[in-house]
Amino acid sequence: MNDVISAIATAQGRGGIAVVRLSGEGSLGLAKKMFSHGGEYLPNTMYAGTIDCGSFQDYGMCVYFRAPKSFTGEDCVEFHCHGGTEIARGVLERTLALGARLADRGEFTKRAFLNGKLSLAAAEGMADMINAESLAQVRAGFSLYTESLTNEGRRLQALLTECLASIDADVDYPEEDLNPRSREEILQRLTAAEEELFRLLKSYRAGKKIKDGVNVVLCGKPNAGKSTLFNALLGCDRAIVSATAGTTRDTVEGSAELGGVLFRFTDTAGLRESGDEIEREGIRRAENAIKAADAVLWLKEEGEAPFFPKEANVITVGAKSDLRRIPDCDINVSARTGEGIEELKNLLVERCGGTISGGLFLLEARHYSAAERAYGHVKSALSSVKTLPPELYAEDIRRAWEALGEISGETATEAIITEIFEKFCVGK
């Protein structure tokens, strides 16, 4: 990692400014060849001057970050030039002509990880923040970025390390044997680790809602008012609305942020018996969407009986309350007049998003897999503490420790590390 890498760090297109970033030993020397301000380059100080791009010049800013006090842990330089595709590209091409190499996807963040500036989970949290579509996603990503999950994983690793220390002492001095107190302490630590891992695993369902959004399906009979309500929830005319029953033949999707949480709504074909092949396919897709939904908005007709599985999260809605009100519903609304729409949004947040407003969550499938394996090894060790010699269950404890290390990246394989950073954009 001694070579200098360079990339445009801001989004492409027109804008007020663009940032071209350099990292690696020799970054400052390269910058001095194309930037002039008539003075020294003190770290963490922004200088105004001329950026020489060879074929043209721009008046901008330059800042130098000295290793190890930089994002990557290496010497870094940033050029802040005027925004626009050609100017930023010209600055980048000049750095490449002077000896820098175009950075790979996520290479700046990968260098930060390899230099111990942040954990693997923190890097994933940064990516989640960048890709966030809701306030909840930003908060969850920031929690990862500030090492909350990594710190929890290391705390659990510390409990397991204490267990292994007691066991290793017994192996080194077998004549002393593990006394009952030491065995009880191991049991307590493993129990504490098991309980916390179980809590983390349970948080994954809420974490997926944060990361992917809450999937809500609108269903009901044809002409029940699904598309009109769908548009009202989104605040725009996304679905075609017609008085003709069966207008919606396929699922239509849209999203809105409610209470800081991203909700993904799906309007579906009316549920009825149909001889029309296309409509039957739409109904089949509607039924599949209902099965996969986090919540269902059922636009109920008077006297209609529920037909959902017991575990389904169903909110019964009496639509078209400006024309008639349906008894035995969670809420009556009118998408035309706006009656009950805000109350319905609040009810959705309460039923689906209220439990994911704060706390520590597992967001990534990778984190869940690591925690699940650690949990299994801890349970296996717990079942052996009272009956087997310590050296026989020590291997389970070590494997649990290694699984937890995958979250921070401490024990992650090169393949996992490469896969994660390849998901980043160039310049990050």
Coordinates of C-alpha atoms in Angstrom, one line a residue:
M1 CA 0.0 0.0 0.0
N2 CA 2.9 2.4 -0.6
D3 CA 1.6 3.6 -3.9
V4 CA -0.4 6.8 -4.3
I5 CA -4.1 6.3 -5.2
S6 CA -6.3 8.9 -6.6
A7 CA -10.1 9.3 -7.3
I8 CA -12.9 11.7 -7.5
A9 CA -14.6 11.6 -4.1
T10 CA -17.8 13.5 -4.9
A11 CA -20.7 12.6 -7.1
Q12 CA -20.4 13.1 -10.8
G13 CA -22.2 16.0 -12.5
R14 CA -22.6 19.7 -12.0
G15 CA -22.2 21.1 -8.5
G16 CA -20.7 23.8 -6.4
I17 CA -17.5 21.9 -5.7
A18 CA -15.8 18.6 -6.5
V19 CA -13.2 16.8 -4.4
V20 CA -10.3 14.8 -5.8
R21 CA -8.7 12.6 -3.1
L22 CA -5.1 11.2 -2.9
S23 CA -3.8 8.7 -0.4
G24 CA -0.4 7.1 0.1
E25 CA 3.2 7.9 0.8
G26 CA 4.2 10.7 -1.7
S27 CA 0.7 12.3 -1.9
L28 CA 2.0 15.7 -0.7
G29 CA 5.0 15.6 -3.0
L30 CA 2.6 15.0 -5.9
A31 CA 0.2 17.7 -4.9
K32 CA 3.0 20.3 -4.7
K33 CA 3.7 19.6 -8.4
M34 CA 0.3 20.8 -9.4
F35 CA -0.8 23.2 -6.7
S36 CA 0.7 26.6 -5.8
H37 CA -0.2 28.8 -3.0
G38 CA 3.2 30.4 -2.1
G39 CA 3.8 28.9 1.3
E40 CA 4.2 25.8 3.4
Y41 CA 1.8 22.9 3.7
L42 CA 0.8 22.5 7.3
P43 CA -1.4 19.4 8.1
N44 CA -5.1 19.9 8.5
T45 CA -5.0 23.4 7.0
M46 CA -6.9 24.4 3.9
Y47 CA -5.0 26.5 1.4
A48 CA -6.3 28.5 -1.5
G49 CA -4.3 28.5 -4.7
T50 CA -4.1 27.5 -8.4
I51 CA -4.5 23.9 -9.5
D52 CA -2.5 23.2 -12.6
C53 CA -4.1 20.5 -14.7
G54 CA -1.8 20.7 -17.6
S55 CA -4.2 21.8 -20.3
F56 CA -6.1 24.2 -18.0
Q57 CA -6.0 25.8 -14.5
D58 CA -8.5 26.2 -11.8
Y59 CA -8.6 28.2 -8.6
G60 CA -9.4 26.0 -5.7
M61 CA -8.4 24.6 -2.3
C62 CA -5.9 22.0 -1.1
V63 CA -5.7 20.3 2.3
Y64 CA -3.0 17.9 3.5
F65 CA -3.6 15.2 6.2
R66 CA -0.4 13.7 7.7
A67 CA -0.3 10.0 8.6
P68 CA -1.5 8.5 10.8
K69 CA -4.0 11.3 11.5
S70 CA -6.0 10.8 8.4
F71 CA -9.0 8.8 7.2
T72 CA -6.9 6.1 5.6
G73 CA -4.1 6.3 8.2
E74 CA -1.7 7.3 5.4
D75 CA -0.6 10.7 4.0
C76 CA -3.7 12.1 2.3
V77 CA -4.4 15.2 0.1
E78 CA -7.7 16.6 -1.1
F79 CA -8.2 19.1 -4.0
H80 CA -11.4 21.1 -3.8
C81 CA -12.0 22.4 -7.2
H82 CA -15.0 24.0 -8.9
G83 CA -17.8 21.5 -9.6
G84 CA -18.4 20.0 -13.0
T85 CA -17.5 16.9 -14.9
E86 CA -14.6 18.3 -16.9
I87 CA -12.8 20.2 -14.2
A88 CA -12.8 17.2 -11.7
R89 CA -11.8 14.8 -14.4
G90 CA -9.0 17.2 -15.4
V91 CA -7.7 17.3 -11.9
L92 CA -7.9 13.5 -11.6
E93 CA -6.1 12.9 -14.9
R94 CA -3.3 15.3 -13.9
T95 CA -2.7 13.3 -10.6
L96 CA -2.5 10.1 -12.7
A97 CA -0.1 11.7 -15.1
L98 CA 2.2 12.6 -12.2
G99 CA 2.3 9.0 -11.0
A100 CA -0.8 8.3 -9.0
R101 CA -2.9 5.2 -9.7
L102 CA -6.7 5.2 -10.1
A103 CA -8.2 3.9 -6.9
D104 CA -10.2 0.7 -6.9
R105 CA -13.7 0.5 -5.5
G106 CA -13.7 1.2 -1.8
E107 CA -9.9 1.3 -1.7
F108 CA -9.7 4.4 0.5
T109 CA -11.9 2.8 3.1
K110 CA -10.1 -0.6 2.7
R111 CA -6.8 1.1 3.5
A112 CA -8.5 2.7 6.6
F113 CA -9.5 -0.8 7.7
L114 CA -6.2 -2.4 7.0
N115 CA -4.4 0.5 8.9
G116 CA -6.7 0.0 11.9
K117 CA -8.6 3.2 11.6
L118 CA -12.0 1.5 11.6
S119 CA -13.5 -2.0 11.8
L120 CA -15.1 -3.9 9.0
A121 CA -18.5 -3.4 10.6
A122 CA -17.8 0.4 10.8
A123 CA -17.0 0.4 7.1
E124 CA -20.3 -1.4 6.3
G125 CA -22.1 1.2 8.5
M126 CA -20.5 4.0 6.4
A127 CA -21.8 2.3 3.2
D128 CA -25.3 2.0 4.8
M129 CA -25.3 5.8 5.6
I130 CA -24.3 6.7 2.1
N131 CA -27.0 4.4 0.6
A132 CA -29.7 5.4 3.2
E133 CA -33.2 6.2 2.0
S134 CA -34.6 7.0 5.5
L135 CA -33.7 8.5 8.8
A136 CA -33.7 5.1 10.5
Q137 CA -31.2 3.8 8.0
V138 CA -28.9 6.8 8.6
R139 CA -29.1 6.3 12.4
A140 CA -28.5 2.6 12.1
G141 CA -25.6 3.1 9.8
F142 CA -24.1 5.7 12.1
S143 CA -24.4 3.3 15.0
L144 CA -22.4 0.8 13.0
Y145 CA -19.9 3.4 11.9
T146 CA -19.2 4.5 15.5
E147 CA -18.3 0.9 16.4
S148 CA -21.3 0.1 18.6
L149 CA -21.7 -3.5 17.2
T150 CA -17.9 -4.0 17.1
N151 CA -17.5 -2.9 20.7
E152 CA -20.3 -5.3 21.7
G153 CA -18.7 -8.1 19.8
R154 CA -15.3 -7.4 21.5
R155 CA -17.0 -7.3 24.9
L156 CA -18.4 -10.7 24.3
Q157 CA -15.0 -11.9 23.0
A158 CA -13.5 -10.6 26.3
L159 CA -15.9 -12.9 28.3
L160 CA -14.8 -15.8 26.1
T161 CA -11.1 -14.9 26.5
E162 CA -11.5 -15.0 30.3
C163 CA -13.1 -18.5 30.0
L164 CA -10.2 -19.7 27.9
A165 CA -7.6 -18.2 30.3
S166 CA -9.1 -20.2 33.1
I167 CA -9.1 -23.4 31.0
D168 CA -5.5 -22.8 29.8
A169 CA -4.4 -22.4 33.3
D170 CA -5.9 -25.7 34.2
V171 CA -4.2 -27.4 31.2
D172 CA -0.8 -25.9 32.2
Y173 CA -1.3 -27.0 35.8
P174 CA -3.4 -30.1 35.8
E175 CA -2.6 -31.0 39.3
E176 CA -4.5 -28.0 40.6
D177 CA -7.6 -28.8 38.5
L178 CA -10.4 -26.3 38.0
N179 CA -11.9 -25.5 41.3
P180 CA -15.7 -25.3 41.7
R181 CA -15.5 -21.5 41.8
S182 CA -13.6 -21.2 38.5
R183 CA -16.0 -23.6 36.8
E184 CA -19.0 -21.5 38.1
E185 CA -17.3 -18.3 36.8
I186 CA -17.0 -19.9 33.3
L187 CA -20.6 -21.0 33.5
Q188 CA -21.7 -17.4 34.3
R189 CA -19.6 -15.8 31.5
L190 CA -20.9 -18.3 28.9
T191 CA -24.5 -17.8 30.1
A192 CA -24.1 -14.0 29.8
A193 CA -22.6 -14.4 26.3
E194 CA -25.4 -16.7 25.3
E195 CA -28.1 -14.3 26.5
E196 CA -26.6 -11.3 24.7
L197 CA -26.1 -13.3 21.5
F198 CA -29.7 -14.4 21.6
R199 CA -30.8 -10.8 22.0
L200 CA -28.7 -9.7 19.0
L201 CA -30.1 -12.5 16.9
K202 CA -33.7 -11.5 17.7
S203 CA -32.8 -7.9 16.7
Y204 CA -32.1 -9.0 13.1
R205 CA -35.7 -9.0 12.1
A206 CA -36.0 -5.3 13.1
G207 CA -32.6 -4.6 11.6
K208 CA -33.8 -6.0 8.2
K209 CA -36.7 -3.6 8.3
I210 CA -34.3 -0.7 8.9
K211 CA -32.0 -1.7 6.1
D212 CA -34.5 -2.9 3.5
G213 CA -37.6 -1.0 4.6
V214 CA -41.0 -2.3 5.9
N215 CA -43.0 -4.1 3.2
V216 CA -46.7 -3.2 3.3
V217 CA -49.2 -4.8 0.9
L218 CA -52.6 -3.3 0.1
C219 CA -55.2 -6.0 -0.6
G220 CA -58.9 -6.4 -1.0
K221 CA -61.6 -7.0 -3.5
P222 CA -61.7 -5.3 -6.9
N223 CA -62.7 -1.6 -6.7
A224 CA -62.2 -1.5 -2.9
G225 CA -60.2 1.7 -3.2
K226 CA -56.7 0.2 -3.0
S227 CA -55.1 2.3 -5.7
T228 CA -56.6 5.5 -4.4
L229 CA -55.3 4.8 -0.9
F230 CA -51.9 3.7 -2.3
N231 CA -51.5 7.1 -4.0
A232 CA -52.6 8.9 -0.9
L233 CA -50.0 7.1 1.2
L234 CA -47.3 7.9 -1.3
G235 CA -48.5 11.5 -1.8
C236 CA -48.5 11.1 -5.6
D237 CA -50.5 9.4 -8.4
R238 CA -48.4 6.3 -8.8
A239 CA -51.2 3.8 -9.5
I240 CA -53.9 4.1 -12.1
V241 CA -57.3 4.8 -10.5
S242 CA -60.5 3.8 -12.3
A243 CA -64.1 3.0 -11.4
T244 CA -63.8 -0.1 -13.5
A245 CA -63.1 -3.2 -11.3
G246 CA -59.9 -5.1 -12.1
T247 CA -58.0 -2.1 -13.4
T248 CA -54.9 -3.1 -11.5
R249 CA -53.5 -6.3 -13.2
D250 CA -50.0 -6.4 -11.6
T251 CA -48.4 -5.3 -8.4
V252 CA -47.4 -1.6 -8.3
E253 CA -44.7 -0.5 -5.9
G254 CA -43.8 2.8 -4.2
S255 CA -42.1 4.0 -1.1
A256 CA -42.5 6.7 1.6
E257 CA -40.8 7.6 4.8
L258 CA -43.0 7.4 7.9
G259 CA -41.7 8.2 11.3
G260 CA -38.2 8.1 10.0
V261 CA -38.6 4.5 8.7
L262 CA -38.8 3.6 5.0
F263 CA -42.1 1.9 4.1
R264 CA -42.4 0.1 0.7
F265 CA -46.0 -0.1 -0.4
T266 CA -47.4 -2.6 -2.9
D267 CA -50.7 -2.1 -4.6
T268 CA -52.2 -5.4 -5.8
A269 CA -54.8 -6.8 -8.1
G270 CA -58.3 -7.2 -6.6
L271 CA -58.8 -10.7 -5.0
R272 CA -61.6 -12.5 -6.8
E273 CA -62.3 -15.5 -9.0
S274 CA -61.5 -14.5 -12.6
G275 CA -61.6 -16.2 -16.0
D276 CA -59.2 -13.7 -17.4
E277 CA -55.7 -15.2 -17.7
I278 CA -53.9 -11.9 -17.1
E279 CA -56.0 -11.0 -14.1
R280 CA -55.5 -14.5 -12.6
E281 CA -51.7 -14.0 -12.9
G282 CA -52.1 -10.6 -11.1
I283 CA -54.1 -12.2 -8.3
R284 CA -51.4 -14.9 -8.0
R285 CA -48.8 -12.2 -7.6
A286 CA -50.9 -10.4 -5.1
E287 CA -51.2 -13.5 -3.0
N288 CA -47.4 -14.1 -3.1
A289 CA -46.9 -10.4 -2.0
I290 CA -49.2 -10.9 0.9
K291 CA -47.3 -13.9 2.1
A292 CA -44.0 -12.0 2.1
A293 CA -45.3 -8.8 3.6
D294 CA -44.3 -7.3 7.0
A295 CA -47.8 -5.9 7.2
V296 CA -51.0 -6.0 5.2
L297 CA -53.5 -3.2 4.7
W298 CA -56.8 -5.1 4.2
L299 CA -59.5 -2.9 2.6
K300 CA -62.4 -4.7 4.1
E301 CA -65.9 -4.9 2.7
E302 CA -68.8 -5.0 5.2
G303 CA -69.4 -8.5 6.4
E304 CA -66.2 -9.9 4.8
A305 CA -64.4 -12.5 6.9
P306 CA -60.6 -12.5 7.3
F307 CA -58.6 -15.0 5.3
F308 CA -55.1 -14.4 6.5
P309 CA -52.7 -16.7 8.5
K310 CA -52.8 -16.0 12.3
E311 CA -49.3 -14.7 12.4
A312 CA -50.0 -12.1 9.7
N313 CA -49.8 -8.4 10.8
V314 CA -53.1 -7.2 9.3
I315 CA -54.5 -3.7 9.6
T316 CA -58.2 -3.7 8.6
V317 CA -59.2 -0.5 6.8
G318 CA -62.6 0.7 6.0
A319 CA -62.0 2.7 2.8
K320 CA -64.2 5.4 1.2
S321 CA -65.5 6.7 4.6
D322 CA -66.9 9.7 2.7
L323 CA -69.5 7.3 1.2
R324 CA -70.0 4.7 4.1
R325 CA -68.2 3.5 7.2
I326 CA -67.3 -0.2 7.7
P327 CA -67.8 -1.5 11.3
D328 CA -65.2 -3.7 13.0
C329 CA -62.2 -2.1 11.3
D330 CA -59.0 -0.8 12.9
I331 CA -59.6 2.5 11.0
N332 CA -61.9 4.1 8.5
V333 CA -60.3 6.4 5.9
S334 CA -61.1 8.4 2.8
A335 CA -58.3 8.9 0.4
R336 CA -60.4 11.4 -1.5
T337 CA -61.1 13.8 1.5
G338 CA -57.9 12.9 3.5
E339 CA -59.9 11.7 6.5
G340 CA -57.9 9.2 8.6
I341 CA -54.9 9.2 6.3
E342 CA -52.5 10.7 8.8
E343 CA -53.9 8.4 11.5
L344 CA -53.4 5.4 9.3
K345 CA -49.7 6.4 8.8
N346 CA -49.3 6.7 12.5
L347 CA -50.9 3.3 13.0
L348 CA -48.4 1.8 10.5
V349 CA -45.5 3.3 12.3
E350 CA -46.9 2.0 15.6
R351 CA -47.5 -1.5 14.3
C352 CA -44.4 -1.9 12.1
G353 CA -41.8 0.8 12.9
G354 CA -42.2 1.6 16.6
T355 CA -39.9 -1.2 17.7
I356 CA -37.0 -0.1 15.5
S357 CA -36.6 3.5 16.6
G358 CA -33.4 2.9 18.6
G359 CA -31.0 0.4 20.1
L360 CA -28.4 -2.0 18.7
F361 CA -29.5 -4.1 15.8
L362 CA -27.9 -6.7 13.4
L363 CA -28.4 -5.1 10.0
E364 CA -26.2 -7.3 7.7
A365 CA -26.8 -10.9 6.8
R366 CA -23.0 -11.4 7.4
H367 CA -23.3 -10.2 11.0
Y368 CA -26.3 -12.4 11.6
S369 CA -24.4 -15.5 10.3
A370 CA -21.4 -14.8 12.5
A371 CA -23.5 -14.2 15.6
E372 CA -25.6 -17.3 14.9
R373 CA -22.5 -19.5 14.7
A374 CA -21.1 -17.9 17.8
Y375 CA -24.4 -18.6 19.6
G376 CA -24.3 -22.2 18.5
H377 CA -20.8 -22.7 19.8
V378 CA -21.5 -21.0 23.1
K379 CA -24.6 -23.2 23.6
S380 CA -22.5 -26.3 22.9
A381 CA -19.9 -25.2 25.4
L382 CA -22.5 -24.5 28.0
S383 CA -24.0 -28.0 27.7
S384 CA -20.5 -29.5 28.4
V385 CA -19.3 -27.3 31.3
K386 CA -20.7 -29.4 34.1
T387 CA -20.0 -32.8 32.7
L388 CA -16.9 -32.8 30.5
P389 CA -13.2 -31.8 31.0
P390 CA -12.5 -28.2 30.1
E391 CA -10.2 -28.9 27.2
L392 CA -13.1 -30.7 25.4
Y393 CA -15.4 -27.6 25.3
A394 CA -12.6 -25.1 25.0
E395 CA -12.6 -25.6 21.2
D396 CA -16.3 -24.5 21.0
I397 CA -15.4 -21.3 23.0
R398 CA -12.5 -20.6 20.6
R399 CA -14.8 -21.0 17.6
A400 CA -17.3 -18.7 19.1
W401 CA -14.5 -16.1 19.7
E402 CA -13.4 -16.4 16.0
A403 CA -17.0 -16.1 14.7
L404 CA -17.4 -12.8 16.7
G405 CA -14.1 -11.6 15.3
E406 CA -15.6 -11.8 11.8
I407 CA -17.9 -8.9 12.6
S408 CA -15.1 -6.5 13.3
G409 CA -12.9 -8.1 10.6
E410 CA -10.4 -9.4 13.1
T411 CA -10.8 -12.9 11.9
A412 CA -12.5 -12.3 8.5
T413 CA -11.0 -13.9 5.5
E414 CA -9.5 -12.0 2.6
A415 CA -12.4 -13.1 0.4
I416 CA -14.9 -11.5 2.8
I417 CA -13.0 -8.3 3.0
T418 CA -12.6 -8.0 -0.7
E419 CA -16.3 -8.7 -1.3
I420 CA -17.3 -6.0 1.1
F421 CA -15.2 -3.2 -0.3
E422 CA -16.0 -4.1 -3.9
K423 CA -19.5 -2.9 -3.1
F424 CA -18.2 0.6 -2.5
C425 CA -18.0 3.3 -5.1
V426 CA -14.7 4.5 -6.5
G427 CA -13.4 7.4 -4.4
K428 CA -14.7 6.1 -1.1

